[in-house]
PDB file of C-alpha atoms in Angstrom:
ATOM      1  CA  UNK A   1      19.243 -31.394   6.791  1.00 36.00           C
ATOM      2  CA  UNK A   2      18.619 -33.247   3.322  1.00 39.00           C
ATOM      3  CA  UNK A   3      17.496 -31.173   0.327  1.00 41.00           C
ATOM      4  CA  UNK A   4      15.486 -32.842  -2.094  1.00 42.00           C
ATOM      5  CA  UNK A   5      15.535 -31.299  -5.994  1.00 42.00           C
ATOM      6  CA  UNK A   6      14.845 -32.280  -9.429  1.00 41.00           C
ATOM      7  CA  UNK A   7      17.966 -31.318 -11.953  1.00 42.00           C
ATOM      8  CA  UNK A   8      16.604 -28.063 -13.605  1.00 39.00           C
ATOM      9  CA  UNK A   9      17.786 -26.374 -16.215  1.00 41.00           C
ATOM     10  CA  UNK A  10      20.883 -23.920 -15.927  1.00 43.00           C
ATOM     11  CA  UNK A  11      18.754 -20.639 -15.436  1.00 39.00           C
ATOM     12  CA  UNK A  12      21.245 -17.315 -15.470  1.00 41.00           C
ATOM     13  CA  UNK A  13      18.639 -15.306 -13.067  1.00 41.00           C
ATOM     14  CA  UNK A  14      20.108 -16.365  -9.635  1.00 37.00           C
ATOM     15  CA  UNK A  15      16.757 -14.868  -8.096  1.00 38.00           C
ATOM     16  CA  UNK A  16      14.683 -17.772 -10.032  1.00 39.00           C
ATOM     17  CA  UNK A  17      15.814 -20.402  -6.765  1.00 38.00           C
ATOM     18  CA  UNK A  18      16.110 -22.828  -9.448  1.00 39.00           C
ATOM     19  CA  UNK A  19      17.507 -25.586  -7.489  1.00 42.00           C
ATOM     20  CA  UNK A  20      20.532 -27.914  -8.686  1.00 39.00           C
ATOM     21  CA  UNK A  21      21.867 -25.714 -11.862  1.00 38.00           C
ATOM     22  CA  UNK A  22      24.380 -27.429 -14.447  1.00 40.00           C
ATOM     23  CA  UNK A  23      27.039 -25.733 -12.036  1.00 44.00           C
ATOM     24  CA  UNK A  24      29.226 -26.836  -9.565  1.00 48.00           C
ATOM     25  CA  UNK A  25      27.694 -26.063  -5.837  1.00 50.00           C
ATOM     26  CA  UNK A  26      30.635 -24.347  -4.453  1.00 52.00           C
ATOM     27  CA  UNK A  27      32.150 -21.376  -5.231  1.00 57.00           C
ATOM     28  CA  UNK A  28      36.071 -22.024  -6.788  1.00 61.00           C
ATOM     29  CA  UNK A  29      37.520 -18.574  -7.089  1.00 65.00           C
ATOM     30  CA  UNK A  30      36.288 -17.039  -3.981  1.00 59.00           C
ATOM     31  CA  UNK A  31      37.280 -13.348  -3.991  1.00 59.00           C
ATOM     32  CA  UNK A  32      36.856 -12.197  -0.020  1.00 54.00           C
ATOM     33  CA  UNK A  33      35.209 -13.616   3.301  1.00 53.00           C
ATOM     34  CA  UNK A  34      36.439 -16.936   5.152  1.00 53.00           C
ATOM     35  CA  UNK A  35      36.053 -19.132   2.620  1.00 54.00           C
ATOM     36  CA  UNK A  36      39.868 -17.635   1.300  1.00 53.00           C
ATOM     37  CA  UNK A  37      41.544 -18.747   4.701  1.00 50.00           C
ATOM     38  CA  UNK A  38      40.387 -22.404   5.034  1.00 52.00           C
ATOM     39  CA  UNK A  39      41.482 -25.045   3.241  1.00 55.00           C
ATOM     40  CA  UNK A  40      38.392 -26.097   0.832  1.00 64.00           C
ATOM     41  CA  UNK A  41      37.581 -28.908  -1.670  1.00 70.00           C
ATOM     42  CA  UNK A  42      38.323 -28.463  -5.106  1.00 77.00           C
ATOM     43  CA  UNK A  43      34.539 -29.130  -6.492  1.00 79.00           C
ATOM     44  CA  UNK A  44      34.266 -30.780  -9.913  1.00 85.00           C
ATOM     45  CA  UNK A  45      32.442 -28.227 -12.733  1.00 84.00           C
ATOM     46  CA  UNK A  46      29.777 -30.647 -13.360  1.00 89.00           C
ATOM     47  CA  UNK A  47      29.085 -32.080  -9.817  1.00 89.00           C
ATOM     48  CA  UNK A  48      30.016 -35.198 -11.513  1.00 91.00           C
ATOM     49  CA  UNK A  49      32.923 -36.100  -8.824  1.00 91.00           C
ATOM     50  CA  UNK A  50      30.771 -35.705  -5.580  1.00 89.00           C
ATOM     51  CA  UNK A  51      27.931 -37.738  -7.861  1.00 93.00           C
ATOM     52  CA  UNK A  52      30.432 -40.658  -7.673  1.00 94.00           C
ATOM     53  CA  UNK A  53      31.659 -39.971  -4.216  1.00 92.00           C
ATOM     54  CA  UNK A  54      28.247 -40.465  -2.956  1.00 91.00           C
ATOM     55  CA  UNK A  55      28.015 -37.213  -1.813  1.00 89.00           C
ATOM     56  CA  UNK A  56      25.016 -36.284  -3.902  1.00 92.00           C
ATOM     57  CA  UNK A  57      22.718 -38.915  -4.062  1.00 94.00           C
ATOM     58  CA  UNK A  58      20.835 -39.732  -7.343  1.00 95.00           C
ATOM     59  CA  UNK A  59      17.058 -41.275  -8.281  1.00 96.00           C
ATOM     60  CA  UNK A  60      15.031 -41.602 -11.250  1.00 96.00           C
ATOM     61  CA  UNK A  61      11.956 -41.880  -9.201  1.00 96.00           C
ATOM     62  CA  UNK A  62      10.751 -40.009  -5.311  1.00 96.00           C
ATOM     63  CA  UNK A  63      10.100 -43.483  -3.772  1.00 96.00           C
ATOM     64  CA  UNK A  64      13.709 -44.492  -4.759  1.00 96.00           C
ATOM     65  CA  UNK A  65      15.306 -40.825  -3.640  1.00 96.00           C
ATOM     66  CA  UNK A  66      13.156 -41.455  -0.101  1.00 96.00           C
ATOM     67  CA  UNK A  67      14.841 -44.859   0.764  1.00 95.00           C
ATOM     68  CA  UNK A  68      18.537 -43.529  -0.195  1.00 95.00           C
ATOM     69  CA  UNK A  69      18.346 -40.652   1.822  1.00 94.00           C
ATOM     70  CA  UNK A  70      15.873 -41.919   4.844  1.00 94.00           C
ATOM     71  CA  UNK A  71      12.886 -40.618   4.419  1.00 94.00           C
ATOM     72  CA  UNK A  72       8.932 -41.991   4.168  1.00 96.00           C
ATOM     73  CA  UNK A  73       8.699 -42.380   0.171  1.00 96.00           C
ATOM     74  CA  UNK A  74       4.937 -41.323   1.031  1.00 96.00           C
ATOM     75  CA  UNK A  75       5.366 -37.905   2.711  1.00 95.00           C
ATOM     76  CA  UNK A  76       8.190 -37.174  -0.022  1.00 95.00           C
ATOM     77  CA  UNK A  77       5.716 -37.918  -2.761  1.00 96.00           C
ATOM     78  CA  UNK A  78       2.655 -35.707  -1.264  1.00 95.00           C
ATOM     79  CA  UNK A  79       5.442 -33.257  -0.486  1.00 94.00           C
ATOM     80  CA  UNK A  80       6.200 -32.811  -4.047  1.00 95.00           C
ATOM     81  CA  UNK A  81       2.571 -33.336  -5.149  1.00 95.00           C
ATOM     82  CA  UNK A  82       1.030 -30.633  -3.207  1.00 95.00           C
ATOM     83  CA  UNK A  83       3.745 -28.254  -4.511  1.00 94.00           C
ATOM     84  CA  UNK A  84       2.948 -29.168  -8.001  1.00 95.00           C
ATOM     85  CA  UNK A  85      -0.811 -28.643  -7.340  1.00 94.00           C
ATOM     86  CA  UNK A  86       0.351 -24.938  -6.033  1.00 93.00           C
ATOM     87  CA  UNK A  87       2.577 -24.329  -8.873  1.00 94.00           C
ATOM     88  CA  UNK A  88      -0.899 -25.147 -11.157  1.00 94.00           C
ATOM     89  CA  UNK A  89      -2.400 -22.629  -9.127  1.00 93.00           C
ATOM     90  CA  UNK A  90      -0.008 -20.220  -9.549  1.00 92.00           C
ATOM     91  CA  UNK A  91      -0.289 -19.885  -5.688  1.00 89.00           C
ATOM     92  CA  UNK A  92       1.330 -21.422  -2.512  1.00 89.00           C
ATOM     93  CA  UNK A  93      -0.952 -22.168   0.185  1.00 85.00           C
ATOM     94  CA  UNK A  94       1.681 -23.136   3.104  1.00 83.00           C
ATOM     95  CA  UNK A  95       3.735 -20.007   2.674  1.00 81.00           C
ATOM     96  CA  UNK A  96       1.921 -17.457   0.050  1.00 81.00           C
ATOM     97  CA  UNK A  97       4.005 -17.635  -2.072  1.00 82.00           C
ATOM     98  CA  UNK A  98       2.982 -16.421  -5.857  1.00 83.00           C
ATOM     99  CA  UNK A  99       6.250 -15.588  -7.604  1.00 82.00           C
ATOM    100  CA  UNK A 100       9.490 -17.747  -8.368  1.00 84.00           C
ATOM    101  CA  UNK A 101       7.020 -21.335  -8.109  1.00 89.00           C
ATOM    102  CA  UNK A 102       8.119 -23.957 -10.915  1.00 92.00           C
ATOM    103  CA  UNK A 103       7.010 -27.200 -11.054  1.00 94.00           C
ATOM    104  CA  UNK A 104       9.253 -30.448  -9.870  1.00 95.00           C
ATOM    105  CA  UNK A 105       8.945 -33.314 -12.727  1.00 93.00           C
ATOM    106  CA  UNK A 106      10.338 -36.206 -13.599  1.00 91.00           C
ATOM    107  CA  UNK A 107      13.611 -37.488 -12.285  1.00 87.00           C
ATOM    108  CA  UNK A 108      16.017 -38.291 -12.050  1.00 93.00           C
ATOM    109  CA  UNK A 109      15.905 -36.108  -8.888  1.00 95.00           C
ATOM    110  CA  UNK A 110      18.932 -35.731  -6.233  1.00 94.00           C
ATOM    111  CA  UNK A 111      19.627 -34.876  -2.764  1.00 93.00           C
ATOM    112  CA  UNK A 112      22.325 -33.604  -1.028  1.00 90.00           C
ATOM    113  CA  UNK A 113      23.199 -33.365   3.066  1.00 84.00           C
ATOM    114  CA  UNK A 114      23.344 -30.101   4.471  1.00 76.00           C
ATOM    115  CA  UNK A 115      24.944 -28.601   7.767  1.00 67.00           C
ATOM    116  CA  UNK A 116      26.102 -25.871   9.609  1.00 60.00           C
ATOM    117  CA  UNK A 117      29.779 -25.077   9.222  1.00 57.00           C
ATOM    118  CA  UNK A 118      31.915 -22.129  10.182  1.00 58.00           C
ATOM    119  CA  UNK A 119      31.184 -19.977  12.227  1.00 61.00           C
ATOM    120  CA  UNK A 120      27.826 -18.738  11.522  1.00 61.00           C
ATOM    121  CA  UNK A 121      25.324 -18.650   8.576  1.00 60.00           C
ATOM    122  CA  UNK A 122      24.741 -15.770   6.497  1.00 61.00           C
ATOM    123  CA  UNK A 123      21.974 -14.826   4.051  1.00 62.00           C
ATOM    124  CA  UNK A 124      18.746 -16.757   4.430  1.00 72.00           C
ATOM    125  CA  UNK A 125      15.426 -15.126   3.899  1.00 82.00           C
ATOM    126  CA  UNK A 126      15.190 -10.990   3.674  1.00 85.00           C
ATOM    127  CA  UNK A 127      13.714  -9.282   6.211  1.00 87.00           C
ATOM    128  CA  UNK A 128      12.186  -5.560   6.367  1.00 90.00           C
ATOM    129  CA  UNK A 129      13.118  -1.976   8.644  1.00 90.00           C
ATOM    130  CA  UNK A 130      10.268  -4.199  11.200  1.00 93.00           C
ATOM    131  CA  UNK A 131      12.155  -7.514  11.236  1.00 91.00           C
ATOM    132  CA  UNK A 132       9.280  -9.289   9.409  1.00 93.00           C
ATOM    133  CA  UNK A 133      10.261 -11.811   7.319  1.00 90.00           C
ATOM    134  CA  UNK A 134       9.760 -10.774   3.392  1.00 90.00           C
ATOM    135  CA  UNK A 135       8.405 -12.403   0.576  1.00 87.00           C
ATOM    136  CA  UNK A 136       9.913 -12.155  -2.952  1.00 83.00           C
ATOM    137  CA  UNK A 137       7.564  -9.396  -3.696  1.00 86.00           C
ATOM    138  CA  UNK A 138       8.532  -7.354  -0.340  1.00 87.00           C
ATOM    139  CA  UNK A 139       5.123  -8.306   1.241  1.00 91.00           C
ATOM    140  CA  UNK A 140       5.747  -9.297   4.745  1.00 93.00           C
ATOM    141  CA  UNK A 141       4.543 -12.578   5.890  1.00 91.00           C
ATOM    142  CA  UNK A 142       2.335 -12.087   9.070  1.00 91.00           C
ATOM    143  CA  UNK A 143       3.991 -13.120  11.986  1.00 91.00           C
ATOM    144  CA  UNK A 144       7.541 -14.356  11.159  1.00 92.00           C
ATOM    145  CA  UNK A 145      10.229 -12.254  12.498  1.00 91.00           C
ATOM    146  CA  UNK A 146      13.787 -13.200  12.168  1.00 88.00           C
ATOM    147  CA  UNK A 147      17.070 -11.478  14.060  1.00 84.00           C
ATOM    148  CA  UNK A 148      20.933 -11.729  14.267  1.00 76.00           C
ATOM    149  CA  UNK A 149      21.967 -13.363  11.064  1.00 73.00           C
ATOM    150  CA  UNK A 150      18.780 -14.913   9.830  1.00 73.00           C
ATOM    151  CA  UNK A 151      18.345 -12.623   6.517  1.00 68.00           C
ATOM    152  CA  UNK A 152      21.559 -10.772   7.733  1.00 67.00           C
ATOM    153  CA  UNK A 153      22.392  -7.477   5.872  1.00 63.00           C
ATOM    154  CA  UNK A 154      25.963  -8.612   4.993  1.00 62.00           C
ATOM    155  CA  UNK A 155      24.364 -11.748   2.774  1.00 58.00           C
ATOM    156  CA  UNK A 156      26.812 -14.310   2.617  1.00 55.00           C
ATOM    157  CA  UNK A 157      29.863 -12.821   3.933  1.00 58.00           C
ATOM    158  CA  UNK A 158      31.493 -12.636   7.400  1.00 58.00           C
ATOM    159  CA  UNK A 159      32.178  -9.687   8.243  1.00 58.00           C
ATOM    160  CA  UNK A 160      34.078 -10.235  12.072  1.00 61.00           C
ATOM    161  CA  UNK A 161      31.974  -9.668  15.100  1.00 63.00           C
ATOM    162  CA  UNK A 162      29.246  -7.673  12.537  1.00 65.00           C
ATOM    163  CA  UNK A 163      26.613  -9.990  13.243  1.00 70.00           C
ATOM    164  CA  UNK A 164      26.540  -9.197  17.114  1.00 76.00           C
ATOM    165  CA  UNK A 165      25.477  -5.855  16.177  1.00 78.00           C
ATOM    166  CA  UNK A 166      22.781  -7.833  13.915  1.00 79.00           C
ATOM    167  CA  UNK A 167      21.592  -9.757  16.696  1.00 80.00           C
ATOM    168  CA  UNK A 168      21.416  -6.834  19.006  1.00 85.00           C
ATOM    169  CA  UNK A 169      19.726  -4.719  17.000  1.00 86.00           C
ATOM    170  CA  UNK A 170      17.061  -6.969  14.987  1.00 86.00           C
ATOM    171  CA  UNK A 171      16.593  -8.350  18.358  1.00 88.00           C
ATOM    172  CA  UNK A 172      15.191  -5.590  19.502  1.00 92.00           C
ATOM    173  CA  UNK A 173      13.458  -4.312  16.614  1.00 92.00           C
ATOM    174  CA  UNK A 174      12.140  -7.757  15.794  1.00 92.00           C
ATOM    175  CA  UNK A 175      11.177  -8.666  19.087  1.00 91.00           C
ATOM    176  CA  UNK A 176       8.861  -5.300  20.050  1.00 94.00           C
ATOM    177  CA  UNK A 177       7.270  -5.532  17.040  1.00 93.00           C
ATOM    178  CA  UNK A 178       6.229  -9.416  17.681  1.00 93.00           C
ATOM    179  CA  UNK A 179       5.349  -8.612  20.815  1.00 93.00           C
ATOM    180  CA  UNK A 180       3.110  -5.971  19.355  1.00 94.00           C
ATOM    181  CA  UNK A 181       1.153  -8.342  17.685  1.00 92.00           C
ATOM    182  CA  UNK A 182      -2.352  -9.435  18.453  1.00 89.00           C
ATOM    183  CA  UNK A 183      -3.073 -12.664  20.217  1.00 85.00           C
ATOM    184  CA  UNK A 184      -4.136 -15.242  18.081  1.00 79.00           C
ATOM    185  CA  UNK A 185      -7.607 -15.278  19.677  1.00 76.00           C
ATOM    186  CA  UNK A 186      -8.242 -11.735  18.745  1.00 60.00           C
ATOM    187  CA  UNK A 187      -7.049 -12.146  15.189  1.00 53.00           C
TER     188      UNK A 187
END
């Protein structure tokens, strides 16, 4: 998975999702969970290091970013246009969204590859008592459900074998009430 952001400005309000802050991406002093047990890079303050590394890749322009990281300059471009156009409107029309939307302007812009490490992933979007998949405002958005530890309750820690009970449970909860829905058809 490739993430695609333009530098921001450092924003103290973690709950803003402003994407690529002046920090570094990796937490240096962490105090519980896994992360304590594995050996771990030593990430540079200002992302600087892993700039030069190639690890982060850097653009002043979409078209450029696109070719570096392997994507059609044209789809990243009306990506980032369309966004901008529901920013203007202060409303998303792909996913509702009406709160935390800023606009994505000129470069340079950067990328970075993501994947799955560990043993599992924790956090991710919240989800309500029904499974349902919540916006930031708590309003559910109709018809995404999510179980196990897909908007777990324990955010981003591990907490051993507490995610079976997760899975289990939100399974179950999440699964009668999408079944429970009405058929497309009938909507």
């Amino acid at each position: 998975m490739v993430a695609a952001v333009h530098a921001l400005p450092d924003v103290p309000d973690f709950r803003s999702r402003r994407c690529f802050s002046a920090g570094p991406l990796y937490d240096k002093h962490p105090s519980h969970g896994w992360t304590q047990i594995i050996e771990r890079y030593e990430w540079s303050g200002d992302n600087s290091a892993e700039l030069a590394k190639g690890w982060i890749k850097t653009a002043t322009g979409l078209t450029e970013l696109a070719s570096l990281i392997g994507l059609d300059p044209s789809v990243l471009e009306n990506t980032v246009a369309r966004w901008n156009e529901c920013v203007g409107a202060k409303h998303d029309h792909d996913f509702g969204r009406t709160l935390m939307m800023a606009p994505i302007g000129s470069g340079p812009y950067y990328a970075v590859e993501l994947s799955p490490s560990m043993l599992n992933t924790q956090g991710g979007p919240r989800r309500n008592e029904k499974g349902q998949i919540v916006r930031p405002d708590g309003s559910p958005i109709p018809r995404l459900y999510s179980a196990g530890e897909l908007g777990s309750i324990y955010s981003y820690l591990y907490q051993g074998t507490g995610n079976i009970g997760e899975c289990l449970a939100f399974g179950r909860v999440s699964g009668r009430n999408a079944a429970g829905e009405r058929a497309w058809e009938e909507s």
